[in-house]
């Protein structure tokens, strides 16, 4: 009797805010070893990663990536173990990282270069390959190191600071001798960012929820202005940061989650780009595969030695993925959002 | 009997739009040779340059430069000839470039490095040192070469295309094998940009004066999208360009003249920075003196050989400077705005 693979498909596109109705749970059989083609591998997923970029894929509009097709499994990063293999380089029991999607099992053509990677869990927990040592970690590394490139003593600000990307950015900047200020929603997250992650300060955008109050709090936290900003959010936070940027400041634009539901999200003062001679650069980490060796070497070393911390929010079971994802978009998660699948 | 130097002083700051009331014509004596201190030189100005950056200096707000002080001569670039000298390197009759301000004569301490420069008018007209071979030309060169850095076959768009900076940007981009599209106000300017300067196309923002119509015209002129944009204006034009930018496009922000009177000038779609992975960089040419030799070598060569054209709008006499300057801010000039002083 074959195993059942439960998966979440995207069945409709959001009109404005995404809802659970956009998703559907579907059951399909898992192929047996005998049913595999040469080169195929079956991976049983232990964790699925939920990330803000997925919201963009749900839309049909022009973006950097193809839209997620309807009536197919939602894309997503996964870690798990090989449970059947017809590929000489992968054996049952191997732990692997891949883009298995929102499902319990995936069937992978391991001949496709980069489709799955074996990972070493001797010093690094398996789930970290979806977090600090995975795509979110490398995203933070690229924006901080390649775009912001901060010098010792400079001030770096990061939004969504308690999240998977933001927490990496801040800890990397601290390791480079910067003053690091986070922006996060709520007293608990701000306390965590300062006390656990070691940021110098954190501005609570829920406490300071109008532009004037937020700007005042940001100003207090950045007495010498801001030299580098890692943008995950957009909107009011970006507007305030623009006014605090020092001459020759750098802004790495990784995400603008505040506009993912299609809200108009203008930038109030683009003239500051000229006034402060700013450099603003948007990037997508998947377009810079050349940095993975350097980035994962630094990140893996920091995780293994305990110098890079990342809290995880873990939802239980594939059926919980849509709710957990919608919560992530509203900032309800605390740290890296995962779904435990086995 | 001493000569009279007529000068324009800034006597009040604009409340919104600048007006002639912000300026005042003042007469002061020109020192005689005997009255000069060691190292001083008296320059009789032939031309004064009027440039958009001057509007920013009239405000009291935070910007990259100190505000122009009240009740003193407006700053500005000048070319002229030495009429008295107590400096061994400058002789009566030498032609010089300097920052003499809005006046007929200036007294310069020639010991201050860079205060005045001798210029060679054998192959290059004196006024060109205020235009294509001067600050506007180097401004265009820096933004195009150092920020946009276009490859052959790419599409480059420049706003204020018939102006001193824009016309240089476009002609340099054509020399690099790009498709070059200007944005200018009015049929005459657009015809000049295409027929005289050799741009491939020009979009008339006065004909297409609403966002939808302007976007449609820009789209038609940029069938392969836009790889590089040189920004002088801001507002509706920048919004439309953002939507036409190709992946990895570069935007050099040189000016945002549309907001100089203090208008709120938001950027409609900053999310395009991420969607198209754009790099946007603001710059001020005076902070990059290291490029002057390379820039003026290329620009001077093109002017001398007739490959770099620049139309001039010449106002007559120092008293006409305020009106000519206010016209420049409204795009009434056609080409480089100068004031002839002798």
GROMACS .gro file of C-alpha atoms in nm, chain A residues 62-64 238 242-248 253-256 260 264-284 287-288, chain B residues 62-64 238 242-248 253-256 260 264-284 287-288:
model
   78
   62UNK     CA    1   0.471   4.131  -1.340
   63UNK     CA    2   0.746   4.059  -1.095
   64UNK     CA    3   1.095   3.918  -1.095
  238UNK     CA    4   1.125   5.357   0.494
  242UNK     CA    5   1.516   5.817   0.449
  243UNK     CA    6   1.508   6.132   0.661
  244UNK     CA    7   1.771   5.993   0.900
  245UNK     CA    8   2.016   5.868   0.637
  246UNK     CA    9   2.363   6.017   0.647
  247UNK     CA   10   2.546   6.135   0.336
  248UNK     CA   11   2.652   5.843   0.117
  253UNK     CA   12   1.598   4.665  -0.068
  254UNK     CA   13   1.515   4.303   0.006
  255UNK     CA   14   1.140   4.326   0.048
  256UNK     CA   15   0.848   4.563   0.083
  260UNK     CA   16   0.239   4.277  -0.094
  264UNK     CA   17  -0.023   5.172  -0.305
  265UNK     CA   18   0.299   5.234  -0.118
  266UNK     CA   19   0.460   5.558  -0.230
  267UNK     CA   20   0.794   5.682  -0.106
  268UNK     CA   21   0.733   6.023   0.048
  269UNK     CA   22   1.067   6.194  -0.011
  270UNK     CA   23   1.267   6.060  -0.303
  271UNK     CA   24   1.449   6.394  -0.313
  272UNK     CA   25   1.648   6.266  -0.014
  273UNK     CA   26   1.825   6.033  -0.258
  274UNK     CA   27   1.989   6.344  -0.398
  275UNK     CA   28   2.012   6.548  -0.079
  276UNK     CA   29   2.197   6.267   0.101
  277UNK     CA   30   2.358   6.112  -0.209
  278UNK     CA   31   2.210   5.774  -0.127
  279UNK     CA   32   2.261   5.448  -0.306
  280UNK     CA   33   1.953   5.228  -0.310
  281UNK     CA   34   1.969   4.882  -0.456
  282UNK     CA   35   1.711   4.608  -0.492
  283UNK     CA   36   1.826   4.248  -0.503
  284UNK     CA   37   1.710   3.888  -0.508
  287UNK     CA   38   2.046   3.583  -0.871
  288UNK     CA   39   2.375   3.585  -0.682
  404UNK     CA   40   1.890   7.088   0.525
  405UNK     CA   41   2.057   6.995   0.202
  406UNK     CA   42   2.395   6.883   0.082
  580UNK     CA   43   1.031   5.940  -1.279
  584UNK     CA   44   1.032   5.332  -1.302
  585UNK     CA   45   0.764   5.120  -1.466
  586UNK     CA   46   0.969   5.086  -1.787
  587UNK     CA   47   1.301   4.999  -1.622
  588UNK     CA   48   1.452   4.666  -1.720
  589UNK     CA   49   1.600   4.426  -1.467
  590UNK     CA   50   1.928   4.557  -1.324
  595UNK     CA   51   1.977   6.109  -0.963
  596UNK     CA   52   2.124   6.445  -1.048
  597UNK     CA   53   1.829   6.671  -0.974
  598UNK     CA   54   1.461   6.678  -0.894
  602UNK     CA   55   1.260   7.264  -0.574
  606UNK     CA   56   0.567   6.719  -0.199
  607UNK     CA   57   0.702   6.490  -0.467
  608UNK     CA   58   0.646   6.127  -0.372
  609UNK     CA   59   0.768   5.835  -0.574
  610UNK     CA   60   0.463   5.628  -0.666
  611UNK     CA   61   0.610   5.279  -0.690
  612UNK     CA   62   0.926   5.224  -0.488
  613UNK     CA   63   0.846   4.850  -0.496
  614UNK     CA   64   0.980   4.856  -0.854
  615UNK     CA   65   1.327   4.895  -0.700
  616UNK     CA   66   1.289   4.538  -0.581
  617UNK     CA   67   1.081   4.402  -0.869
  618UNK     CA   68   1.337   4.519  -1.126
  619UNK     CA   69   1.643   4.501  -0.898
  620UNK     CA   70   1.729   4.863  -0.968
  621UNK     CA   71   2.025   5.062  -0.848
  622UNK     CA   72   1.945   5.425  -0.777
  623UNK     CA   73   2.219   5.664  -0.681
  624UNK     CA   74   2.219   6.033  -0.603
  625UNK     CA   75   2.533   6.234  -0.666
  626UNK     CA   76   2.678   6.582  -0.665
  629UNK     CA   77   3.221   6.565  -0.456
  630UNK     CA   78   3.397   6.377  -0.733
   0.00000   0.00000   0.00000
